Coordinates of C-alpha atoms and ligand atoms in Angstrom, one line a residue:
Chain A
M83 CA 16.9 8.1 -0.5
Y84 CA 19.3 5.7 1.2
L85 CA 18.2 3.1 3.7
K86 CA 19.8 3.0 7.2
Q87 CA 21.0 -0.4 7.9
L88 CA 21.6 -1.4 11.6
T89 CA 24.9 -3.3 12.1
V90 CA 25.7 -5.0 15.4
F91 CA 29.0 -6.5 16.5
L92 CA 28.6 -9.9 18.2
E93 CA 31.0 -12.2 19.8
N94 CA 30.4 -15.8 19.0
R95 CA 29.2 -16.7 22.5
E96 CA 26.0 -18.4 23.4
G97 CA 23.0 -16.2 23.8
R98 CA 24.5 -13.0 22.2
L99 CA 22.0 -13.0 19.3
D100 CA 19.2 -13.5 21.8
S101 CA 20.2 -10.5 23.8
V102 CA 20.1 -8.3 20.7
T103 CA 16.7 -9.5 19.6
D104 CA 15.5 -9.2 23.2
V105 CA 16.4 -5.5 23.4
L106 CA 14.7 -4.9 20.1
A107 CA 11.6 -6.8 21.0
K108 CA 11.3 -5.0 24.4
N109 CA 11.5 -1.7 22.6
D110 CA 8.9 -2.6 20.1
I111 CA 11.2 -2.6 17.1
N112 CA 10.4 -4.9 14.2
I113 CA 13.2 -6.7 12.3
V114 CA 12.3 -6.5 8.7
C115 CA 15.1 -8.6 7.5
L116 CA 18.5 -9.8 8.8
A117 CA 21.7 -11.2 7.4
L118 CA 24.5 -12.6 9.6
A119 CA 28.1 -12.6 8.5
D120 CA 30.4 -14.4 10.8
T121 CA 34.0 -15.5 11.3
S122 CA 35.1 -18.1 13.8
E123 CA 35.6 -15.4 16.4
Y124 CA 32.8 -12.9 15.9
G125 CA 29.9 -12.0 13.8
V126 CA 28.4 -8.9 12.3
I127 CA 24.6 -8.8 12.0
R128 CA 23.1 -6.5 9.4
M129 CA 19.5 -5.6 9.8
I130 CA 16.7 -3.5 8.4
V131 CA 14.5 -2.5 11.3
S132 CA 11.4 -0.4 11.8
D133 CA 13.2 2.4 13.6
P134 CA 16.9 2.3 13.0
D135 CA 17.9 5.4 15.1
K136 CA 15.9 4.2 18.1
A137 CA 17.3 0.7 17.6
K138 CA 20.9 2.0 17.7
A139 CA 20.2 4.1 20.8
V140 CA 18.6 1.3 22.8
L141 CA 21.3 -1.3 21.8
K142 CA 24.0 1.2 22.9
E143 CA 22.2 1.7 26.1
A144 CA 22.3 -2.1 26.6
G145 CA 26.0 -2.1 26.0
C146 CA 26.0 -3.4 22.5
L147 CA 28.2 -2.1 19.7
A148 CA 25.9 -0.9 17.0
R149 CA 26.2 1.5 14.0
L150 CA 24.1 2.7 11.1
T151 CA 25.3 2.3 7.5
N152 CA 23.7 3.7 4.4
V153 CA 22.7 1.0 1.9
L154 CA 20.5 0.8 -1.2
A155 CA 17.3 -1.2 -1.5
V156 CA 16.5 -2.2 -5.1
S157 CA 13.3 -3.9 -6.4
M158 CA 13.5 -6.8 -8.8
E159 CA 11.2 -8.8 -10.9
Q160 CA 10.8 -12.4 -10.0
K161 CA 12.2 -14.0 -13.1
A162 CA 15.4 -15.5 -14.4
G163 CA 18.2 -13.1 -15.0
S164 CA 16.9 -10.3 -12.6
L165 CA 19.8 -10.6 -10.2
N166 CA 22.3 -10.8 -13.0
R167 CA 20.9 -7.6 -14.5
L168 CA 21.2 -6.0 -11.1
T169 CA 24.8 -6.9 -10.4
K170 CA 25.8 -6.0 -13.9
T171 CA 24.3 -2.5 -13.3
F172 CA 27.0 -2.0 -10.7
T173 CA 30.0 -3.8 -12.2
S174 CA 29.6 -2.1 -15.6
E175 CA 30.1 1.2 -13.8
G176 CA 33.1 -0.1 -11.9
I177 CA 31.3 -0.2 -8.5
N178 CA 32.0 -3.0 -6.1
I179 CA 29.2 -4.8 -4.3
E180 CA 30.6 -5.3 -0.8
Y181 CA 27.6 -7.5 0.2
M182 CA 23.9 -8.0 -0.6
Y183 CA 21.0 -9.8 1.0
T184 CA 17.3 -10.2 0.5
L185 CA 15.0 -7.5 1.9
N186 CA 11.8 -9.1 0.8
S187 CA 10.7 -11.8 -1.5
S188 CA 7.3 -12.9 -2.8
R189 CA 5.9 -14.8 -5.8
E190 CA 5.6 -11.6 -7.9
A191 CA 8.5 -9.5 -6.9
G192 CA 11.5 -9.1 -4.6
S193 CA 14.0 -6.6 -3.3
M194 CA 17.6 -6.7 -2.4
I195 CA 19.7 -4.7 0.1
I196 CA 23.0 -3.7 -1.5
K197 CA 26.1 -2.2 0.1
C198 CA 28.5 -1.0 -2.5
S199 CA 31.9 0.7 -2.6
D200 CA 30.4 4.1 -3.5
I201 CA 26.8 4.6 -2.6
D202 CA 26.3 7.8 -4.6
K203 CA 27.6 6.2 -7.8
G204 CA 25.6 3.1 -7.0
Y205 CA 22.4 5.2 -6.7
E206 CA 23.1 6.9 -10.1
A207 CA 23.8 3.6 -11.8
V208 CA 20.5 2.1 -10.5
Q209 CA 18.6 5.2 -11.8
K210 CA 20.4 5.0 -15.1
A211 CA 19.5 1.3 -15.5
G212 CA 15.8 2.1 -14.9
L213 CA 15.6 0.0 -11.8
T214 CA 13.3 0.8 -9.0
L215 CA 14.6 1.8 -5.6
V216 CA 12.5 0.9 -2.6
D217 CA 11.5 3.9 -0.5
P218 CA 13.2 3.8 2.9
D219 CA 10.0 4.4 4.8
A220 CA 8.2 1.7 2.9
A221 CA 11.1 -0.7 3.7
Y222 CA 11.1 0.2 7.5
S223 CA 7.4 -0.6 7.6
M224 CA 7.4 -3.8 5.6
Chain B
M169 CA 51.9 25.5 45.2
I170 CA 53.6 23.2 47.7
W171 CA 51.7 21.8 50.7
N172 CA 54.6 21.2 53.0
E173 CA 57.6 23.1 51.8
A174 CA 59.7 22.4 54.9
R175 CA 59.6 18.6 54.0
E176 CA 59.2 18.6 50.3
C177 CA 62.0 21.0 49.6
M178 CA 64.3 20.0 52.4
S179 CA 68.1 19.9 51.6
R180 CA 69.4 16.4 50.8
D181 CA 71.6 16.5 54.0
E182 CA 68.9 17.6 56.3
M183 CA 66.6 14.9 54.8
A184 CA 69.3 12.2 55.3
N185 CA 69.7 13.3 58.9
M186 CA 66.0 13.2 59.6
Q187 CA 65.7 9.8 57.8
G188 CA 68.7 8.4 59.8
A189 CA 67.1 9.4 63.1
R190 CA 63.7 8.0 62.1
L191 CA 65.3 4.7 60.9
R192 CA 67.2 4.2 64.2
K193 CA 63.9 4.7 66.1
L194 CA 62.1 2.3 63.7
V195 CA 64.7 -0.4 63.9
A196 CA 64.7 -0.3 67.8
N197 CA 60.9 -0.4 67.7
V198 CA 60.6 -3.5 65.4
Y199 CA 63.4 -5.3 67.2
H200 CA 61.7 -5.0 70.5
N201 CA 58.1 -5.3 69.4
V202 CA 57.9 -7.5 66.3
E203 CA 59.1 -11.0 66.8
F204 CA 59.5 -11.6 63.1
Y205 CA 62.0 -8.8 62.7
R206 CA 63.8 -9.6 66.0
K207 CA 64.4 -13.2 64.8
K208 CA 65.5 -12.1 61.3
M209 CA 68.0 -9.6 62.7
Q210 CA 69.3 -12.0 65.3
A211 CA 69.8 -14.6 62.5
M212 CA 71.9 -12.0 60.7
G213 CA 73.8 -11.0 63.8
L214 CA 72.4 -7.5 63.7
E215 CA 71.5 -5.4 66.7
P216 CA 69.6 -2.1 66.7
G217 CA 72.8 -0.3 67.6
D218 CA 74.4 -1.4 64.3
I219 CA 72.1 1.0 62.5
K220 CA 73.6 4.5 62.9
G221 CA 72.3 6.4 59.9
I222 CA 70.2 6.0 56.7
E223 CA 73.2 4.6 54.9
D224 CA 73.1 1.5 57.1
I225 CA 69.7 0.6 55.7
T226 CA 71.3 -1.9 53.3
K227 CA 72.3 -4.0 56.3
L228 CA 68.6 -4.7 57.2
P229 CA 66.6 -7.7 56.1
F230 CA 64.0 -7.5 53.4
T231 CA 60.3 -8.1 53.8
T232 CA 58.1 -9.7 51.2
K233 CA 54.4 -10.1 50.6
N234 CA 54.7 -13.7 51.6
D235 CA 55.9 -12.5 55.0
L236 CA 52.7 -10.6 55.4
R237 CA 50.7 -13.6 54.4
D238 CA 52.6 -15.9 56.8
N239 CA 51.8 -13.5 59.6
Y240 CA 48.1 -13.1 58.7
P241 CA 46.3 -11.3 60.1
F242 CA 48.0 -9.4 62.9
G243 CA 51.4 -11.1 63.4
L244 CA 53.5 -8.1 62.3
L245 CA 51.8 -5.5 64.4
A246 CA 54.2 -3.3 66.5
V247 CA 51.5 -1.9 68.8
P248 CA 48.7 -3.5 70.9
K249 CA 45.5 -4.0 68.9
S250 CA 43.8 -1.4 71.0
Q251 CA 45.9 1.3 69.3
I252 CA 44.8 0.4 65.8
V253 CA 42.0 2.6 64.5
R254 CA 41.7 1.2 60.9
V255 CA 42.3 -2.0 59.0
H256 CA 42.5 -2.4 55.2
A257 CA 43.1 -5.6 53.2
S258 CA 44.2 -6.3 49.7
S259 CA 42.6 -9.2 47.9
G260 CA 45.3 -11.7 47.0
T261 CA 44.9 -13.2 43.6
T262 CA 46.4 -16.3 45.0
G263 CA 45.9 -17.4 48.6
K264 CA 45.1 -15.2 51.6
A265 CA 44.5 -11.5 51.7
T266 CA 47.1 -9.3 53.1
V267 CA 45.9 -7.2 56.1
V268 CA 47.3 -3.8 57.0
A269 CA 46.6 -1.8 60.1
Y270 CA 46.9 1.8 61.0
T271 CA 47.2 3.8 64.3
R272 CA 45.7 7.3 64.5
R273 CA 49.1 8.8 63.7
D274 CA 49.5 6.5 60.7
I275 CA 46.2 7.8 59.3
E276 CA 47.4 11.3 59.9
A277 CA 50.7 10.7 58.1
W278 CA 48.8 9.1 55.2
Q279 CA 46.4 12.0 54.8
E280 CA 49.3 14.4 55.0
C281 CA 51.0 12.5 52.1
V282 CA 47.8 12.5 50.0
A283 CA 47.3 16.2 50.6
R284 CA 50.8 16.9 49.4
D285 CA 50.2 14.9 46.3
L286 CA 46.9 16.6 45.5
V287 CA 48.5 20.0 45.8
M288 CA 51.3 18.6 43.5
C289 CA 48.5 17.9 41.0
G290 CA 47.3 21.5 41.2
V291 CA 44.4 20.8 43.5
T292 CA 43.5 23.3 46.2
K293 CA 40.9 23.6 48.9
E294 CA 38.8 25.5 46.4
D295 CA 38.4 22.3 44.4
M296 CA 35.6 19.8 44.4
I297 CA 36.8 16.3 44.0
Q298 CA 34.9 13.1 43.1
V299 CA 36.6 10.1 44.6
A300 CA 35.7 7.2 42.3
Y301 CA 37.8 4.5 43.7
G302 CA 36.2 1.6 45.5
Y303 CA 35.5 2.4 49.2
G304 CA 36.0 -0.5 51.5
L305 CA 38.9 -2.8 52.3
F306 CA 40.7 -1.4 49.2
T307 CA 42.9 1.6 50.3
G308 CA 42.0 3.7 47.2
G309 CA 38.7 5.2 48.2
L310 CA 39.3 6.1 51.9
G311 CA 42.9 7.0 51.2
L312 CA 42.1 9.7 48.7
H313 CA 39.0 10.7 50.6
Y314 CA 40.8 11.5 53.8
G315 CA 43.6 13.3 52.0
A316 CA 41.2 15.4 50.1
E317 CA 39.3 16.3 53.2
N318 CA 42.6 17.1 54.9
L319 CA 43.4 19.5 52.1
G320 CA 39.9 21.0 52.6
C321 CA 38.4 20.0 49.2
M322 CA 34.7 19.5 48.9
T323 CA 34.9 15.7 48.7
V324 CA 32.3 13.6 47.0
P325 CA 32.6 9.9 47.9
M326 CA 31.3 8.4 44.5
S327 CA 33.0 5.0 44.8
T328 CA 32.7 2.9 41.6
G329 CA 29.7 1.6 39.7
N330 CA 27.1 4.0 38.5
T331 CA 29.1 5.9 35.9
K332 CA 26.1 7.9 34.5
R333 CA 25.3 9.2 37.9
L334 CA 28.9 10.1 38.4
V335 CA 28.9 12.2 35.2
T336 CA 25.6 13.8 36.0
M337 CA 26.9 14.8 39.4
M338 CA 30.2 16.0 37.8
E339 CA 28.1 18.3 35.7
D340 CA 25.5 19.4 38.3
F341 CA 28.0 19.9 41.1
G342 CA 30.7 21.4 38.9
A343 CA 33.3 19.0 40.1
T344 CA 36.9 20.1 39.2
A345 CA 38.9 17.0 40.1
I346 CA 38.4 13.3 40.0
A347 CA 40.4 10.4 41.6
C348 CA 40.0 6.9 40.1
T349 CA 41.9 4.2 38.2
P350 CA 43.1 5.3 34.7
S351 CA 41.1 2.6 33.0
Y352 CA 38.0 3.7 34.8
L353 CA 38.7 7.3 33.8
L354 CA 38.8 6.2 30.1
H355 CA 35.4 4.5 30.6
I356 CA 34.1 7.7 32.3
A357 CA 35.4 9.7 29.3
E358 CA 33.4 7.4 26.9
V359 CA 30.3 7.9 29.0
I360 CA 30.9 11.7 29.0
E361 CA 31.1 11.5 25.2
E362 CA 27.9 9.5 25.0
M363 CA 26.0 11.9 27.2
G364 CA 27.4 14.8 25.2
V365 CA 28.1 16.9 28.3
K366 CA 31.9 17.5 27.8
D367 CA 31.5 21.3 27.3
K368 CA 29.4 21.6 30.4
L369 CA 32.0 20.1 32.7
K370 CA 34.4 22.0 34.9
L371 CA 36.8 19.1 35.4
K372 CA 40.4 20.1 35.1
T373 CA 42.4 17.5 37.0
A374 CA 42.5 13.7 37.4
I375 CA 44.5 11.8 40.0
C376 CA 44.8 8.3 38.8
G377 CA 46.5 5.3 40.3
A378 CA 46.1 1.7 41.6
E379 CA 47.2 0.2 38.2
P380 CA 50.2 0.7 36.0
W381 CA 49.6 2.9 33.0
T382 CA 51.8 4.3 30.3
E383 CA 52.7 7.8 29.5
K384 CA 50.9 7.5 26.2
M385 CA 47.7 6.6 28.0
R386 CA 48.2 9.6 30.3
L387 CA 48.5 11.9 27.3
Q388 CA 45.5 10.4 25.7
I389 CA 43.4 11.0 28.8
E390 CA 44.7 14.6 29.0
E391 CA 43.7 15.2 25.3
K392 CA 40.4 13.4 25.4
L393 CA 39.1 15.3 28.4
G394 CA 41.1 18.5 28.1
I395 CA 42.5 18.1 31.6
H396 CA 45.7 17.4 33.4
A397 CA 46.1 13.8 34.5
H398 CA 48.5 12.8 37.3
D399 CA 49.9 9.4 38.4
I400 CA 49.5 8.7 42.1
Y401 CA 51.3 5.6 43.5
G402 CA 51.1 3.6 46.6
L403 CA 50.5 0.1 47.8
S404 CA 48.4 -0.9 50.7
E405 CA 51.3 -2.9 52.4
V406 CA 53.3 0.3 52.6
C407 CA 50.4 2.7 53.3
G408 CA 48.0 3.1 50.3
P409 CA 47.9 5.7 47.5
G410 CA 49.9 8.8 48.3
V411 CA 53.4 7.3 48.7
A412 CA 54.4 9.1 45.5
C413 CA 52.9 11.3 42.8
D414 CA 53.9 13.3 39.8
C415 CA 54.0 17.1 39.7
E416 CA 53.0 19.4 36.8
F417 CA 56.3 18.6 35.0
H418 CA 55.4 14.9 34.8
K419 CA 59.0 13.9 35.1
G420 CA 58.6 11.0 37.5
L421 CA 56.7 10.6 40.8
H422 CA 58.0 12.5 43.9
V423 CA 58.3 10.0 46.8
Q424 CA 57.2 11.3 50.2
E425 CA 60.6 10.1 51.5
D426 CA 60.4 11.5 55.0
H427 CA 57.8 8.8 55.6
F428 CA 58.7 6.2 53.0
Y429 CA 62.4 5.6 52.2
A430 CA 62.9 4.3 48.6
E431 CA 65.6 2.1 47.4
I432 CA 66.1 0.4 44.0
I433 CA 67.7 -3.0 44.0
D434 CA 68.8 -5.5 41.5
K435 CA 66.1 -8.1 41.7
E436 CA 68.5 -11.1 41.3
T437 CA 71.5 -10.0 43.4
L438 CA 69.4 -7.8 45.8
T439 CA 72.2 -5.2 45.7
P440 CA 71.3 -1.5 45.7
L441 CA 71.4 0.3 42.3
G442 CA 72.3 3.9 41.6
D443 CA 70.2 6.7 40.1
G444 CA 68.8 5.9 36.6
E445 CA 69.2 2.1 36.9
V446 CA 66.1 0.0 36.6
G447 CA 65.4 -2.4 39.4
E448 CA 62.9 -3.4 42.0
L449 CA 61.5 -0.7 44.2
V450 CA 61.9 -1.3 47.9
F451 CA 60.3 0.8 50.7
T452 CA 61.0 1.2 54.4
T453 CA 58.2 2.9 56.3
L454 CA 60.1 5.4 58.4
T455 CA 57.2 6.7 60.6
K456 CA 54.6 3.9 60.6
E457 CA 53.5 2.7 64.0
G458 CA 50.9 0.0 63.4
L459 CA 52.6 -2.1 60.8
P460 CA 56.1 -0.8 60.1
L461 CA 58.0 -2.6 57.4
L462 CA 61.7 -2.8 56.8
R463 CA 62.8 -2.9 53.1
Y464 CA 59.5 -4.1 51.7
R465 CA 59.9 -5.5 48.2
T466 CA 57.2 -4.0 46.0
K467 CA 58.0 -6.1 42.9
D468 CA 57.5 -2.8 40.9
L469 CA 60.3 -2.1 38.5
T470 CA 61.4 1.5 38.1
S471 CA 64.4 3.8 38.5
I472 CA 65.0 6.7 40.8
D473 CA 66.3 10.3 40.3
H474 CA 67.5 12.3 43.3
S475 CA 68.1 15.6 41.4
T476 CA 66.0 18.6 42.3
C477 CA 62.9 18.9 40.1
E478 CA 61.9 21.9 38.1
C479 CA 59.0 22.4 40.5
G480 CA 61.5 23.1 43.3
R481 CA 60.8 19.9 45.3
T482 CA 64.0 18.0 46.4
T483 CA 62.1 14.7 47.1
P484 CA 63.4 12.0 44.7
R485 CA 61.4 10.9 41.7
I486 CA 60.7 7.4 40.6
S487 CA 60.0 7.0 36.9
K488 CA 56.7 5.7 35.7
F489 CA 56.6 2.0 36.1
K490 CA 58.2 -0.3 33.6
G491 CA 55.9 -3.0 35.0
R492 CA 55.8 -5.3 38.0
S493 CA 58.4 -8.0 38.2
D494 CA 55.5 -10.4 38.9
D495 CA 53.5 -8.9 36.0
M496 CA 56.3 -9.9 33.7
L497 CA 55.3 -12.9 31.7
I498 CA 57.8 -15.2 30.1
I499 CA 56.2 -16.4 26.9
R500 CA 58.3 -18.8 24.8
G501 CA 61.3 -17.5 26.7
V502 CA 60.6 -13.9 25.9
N503 CA 60.0 -11.3 28.6
V504 CA 56.6 -9.6 28.0
F505 CA 55.0 -6.8 30.0
P506 CA 51.4 -5.9 29.7
S507 CA 52.4 -2.2 29.4
Q508 CA 54.0 -3.1 26.0
V509 CA 50.6 -4.3 24.8
E510 CA 49.0 -1.1 26.0
T511 CA 51.6 1.1 24.2
A512 CA 51.3 -0.8 21.0
L513 CA 47.5 -0.6 21.0
L514 CA 47.6 3.2 21.7
E515 CA 49.7 3.6 18.6
I516 CA 47.0 2.3 16.3
E517 CA 44.5 5.0 15.4
G518 CA 41.1 4.6 17.1
V519 CA 41.9 1.3 18.9
S520 CA 40.9 1.2 22.5
P521 CA 43.5 0.3 25.2
H522 CA 41.0 -2.1 26.8
Y523 CA 42.6 -5.4 26.5
Q524 CA 43.2 -8.7 28.2
M525 CA 46.1 -11.1 27.6
I526 CA 45.4 -14.8 27.8
V527 CA 48.4 -17.0 28.0
D528 CA 48.1 -20.7 27.6
R529 CA 50.1 -23.7 26.8
V530 CA 49.1 -25.9 23.9
N531 CA 51.2 -29.0 23.0
N532 CA 54.0 -27.7 25.2
L533 CA 54.1 -24.4 23.3
D534 CA 53.1 -21.1 24.9
T535 CA 50.4 -19.2 23.2
L536 CA 49.3 -15.6 23.6
E537 CA 45.9 -14.3 22.8
V538 CA 45.2 -10.6 23.2
Q539 CA 41.6 -9.7 23.3
V540 CA 40.8 -6.2 22.3
E541 CA 37.5 -4.4 22.9
V542 CA 36.1 -3.0 19.6
D543 CA 34.5 0.4 19.9
E544 CA 32.6 2.7 17.5
N545 CA 35.7 4.3 16.2
V546 CA 36.8 1.1 14.5
F547 CA 33.7 -1.0 14.1
S548 CA 32.8 -1.6 10.5
D549 CA 29.8 -3.3 8.8
E550 CA 32.3 -5.0 6.5
I551 CA 34.0 -8.2 7.7
R552 CA 36.9 -7.5 5.4
E553 CA 37.7 -4.3 7.3
M554 CA 37.4 -6.0 10.6
E555 CA 39.8 -8.6 9.5
A556 CA 42.2 -6.0 8.3
L557 CA 42.0 -4.4 11.7
T558 CA 42.7 -7.7 13.4
K559 CA 45.8 -8.2 11.2
K560 CA 47.0 -4.6 11.8
I561 CA 46.7 -5.2 15.6
S562 CA 48.5 -8.5 15.5
A563 CA 51.3 -7.1 13.4
A564 CA 51.8 -4.2 15.7
L565 CA 51.8 -6.5 18.8
Q566 CA 54.2 -9.0 17.1
S567 CA 56.7 -6.3 16.3
A568 CA 56.4 -4.9 19.9
L569 CA 56.6 -8.2 21.7
L570 CA 58.6 -10.3 19.3
I571 CA 56.3 -13.3 19.6
A572 CA 53.3 -14.5 17.7
V573 CA 50.1 -13.0 18.9
K574 CA 46.5 -14.1 18.2
V575 CA 44.2 -11.2 18.3
K576 CA 40.6 -11.5 19.1
L577 CA 38.1 -8.7 18.8
V578 CA 35.5 -8.6 21.6
E579 CA 32.5 -6.5 22.5
P580 CA 33.0 -3.2 24.3
R581 CA 33.1 -3.5 28.1
S582 CA 33.1 -7.3 27.9
L583 CA 36.5 -7.6 29.7
D584 CA 36.4 -8.0 33.4
R585 CA 36.7 -4.9 35.4
F586 CA 37.0 -5.2 39.2
E587 CA 36.7 -2.1 41.4
G588 CA 37.4 -0.2 38.3
K589 CA 40.6 -2.1 38.0
S590 CA 41.0 -4.1 34.8
K591 CA 42.4 -7.5 34.9
R592 CA 45.1 -7.5 32.2
V593 CA 46.5 -11.0 32.3
I594 CA 45.0 -14.4 32.6
D595 CA 47.7 -17.1 32.7
K596 CA 46.3 -20.5 32.2
R597 CA 49.5 -22.3 32.0
V598 CA 50.1 -24.9 34.6
F599 CA 53.7 -25.1 35.8
E600 CA 54.7 -28.2 37.7
D601 CA 57.2 -28.0 40.5
Ligands
ZN758 ZN1 49.7 17.6 32.3
ZN759 ZN1 58.4 18.1 40.5

């Protein structure tokens, strides 16, 4: 029910991002979506990939620091106020959104990746609000 | 078990007599065969006959690393080159390498000392040992190798490099002991964890040396691997690893003082210090033939204890090193030792002790950056937590070092490691004469 997000630690040095995408490409792992959070010293890249467990293993093999984190993927309608409705679903239950980014976006619909302070509560809140969760396998094969 | 009870448990008086006799012979030898020492002694108005017993050692001149460099490569040999059977060299971080040379008897004495040390660590001829120091000009690999063979261990010359192969063989062969640098052992422990083979290993003892490490790190290794870890000390100028080692009581390192006479001196006044006082460690090689040294200044800071150890050995013990006097950095007028950084890092839950200190001078002000490798234990997907970790590390370092520290988190295993030895300090400051 939860999505496994691949998180990789990266020093801000030239070519580091390349080396991560190289390893994934060589192992035939598709990057569905990616969000980079960085400071002046280092960055953390968050990704949804086609095979998170394998991705973590091959990155580790290559000497990268990678971990898997559980996140939620929620579908949204493509219209004004959707995102607002989504964030309110969490805040009204006292759940913090640590970060969010786009999983997929088209003219008709979109979906967001959400990391919240308590994933079980977040899951319940989404169900309660009648929002649709994206099935993990569907997300991995987008 | 004690390998050579006659020597290691000798009474203090007998030992002093033996050392006195060996010193007299040594001084006569270097006076007649090494021009460098003859000139030094003549300049001091000293003759071999002035040295009557071990207590006269304080009359003799000191030797420094620079003296070895100035006489590169073979200027300090006390025997003809034809009697030398082995040469080692240490890579100087600045300038020329220092070359050391051994006669057949020097090699025998060395392997005797290493065998004593291994037995002190609980190793017997029934053990299988992997030697994972670099083999080559560096004394670590061959030094431990010959000592282990002398003891009769099944000895596996792994050298450094392929850690996975090392762990695979550790499992397949059922190795019970390993000799390597402490930082390399921590790395090996990580690989053991990754490969998930810890329960299949028979490893029980580690003999680590060639870089200073703290008691905390020793305990961490013991806990992580469920083994006993021992500290073996030595420096190539004096011999190589084996000069001293700690026994099962871990209360200082027993010096093989029938071969290497240890003194502690005040590094400013050069006067001898008593038991328990911290100063620079100085060695005189009592039995060496190829490259004998009088009062060699090691730059290592420690103290000595001549009381009999709980293990029954009477050989004096030097405490774990406080640092090297040339490792000591003066940053904004404050004395800083890399070992303080290591201790502070080990106190923070989950943080790896793999670090590098970068000292620089910006606008005439010293700066210290400490780079710390991030590992799985502390890596988070949230930047906020990573920043909190950075703050926590810098606060801990600041209270330990009393100077401002900039902490930078770096990828695992990104810090330089050379022959399994990690480079702890990069000083970029330029001092003008
Ligand atoms: Zn122990
Ligand atoms: Zn002892």
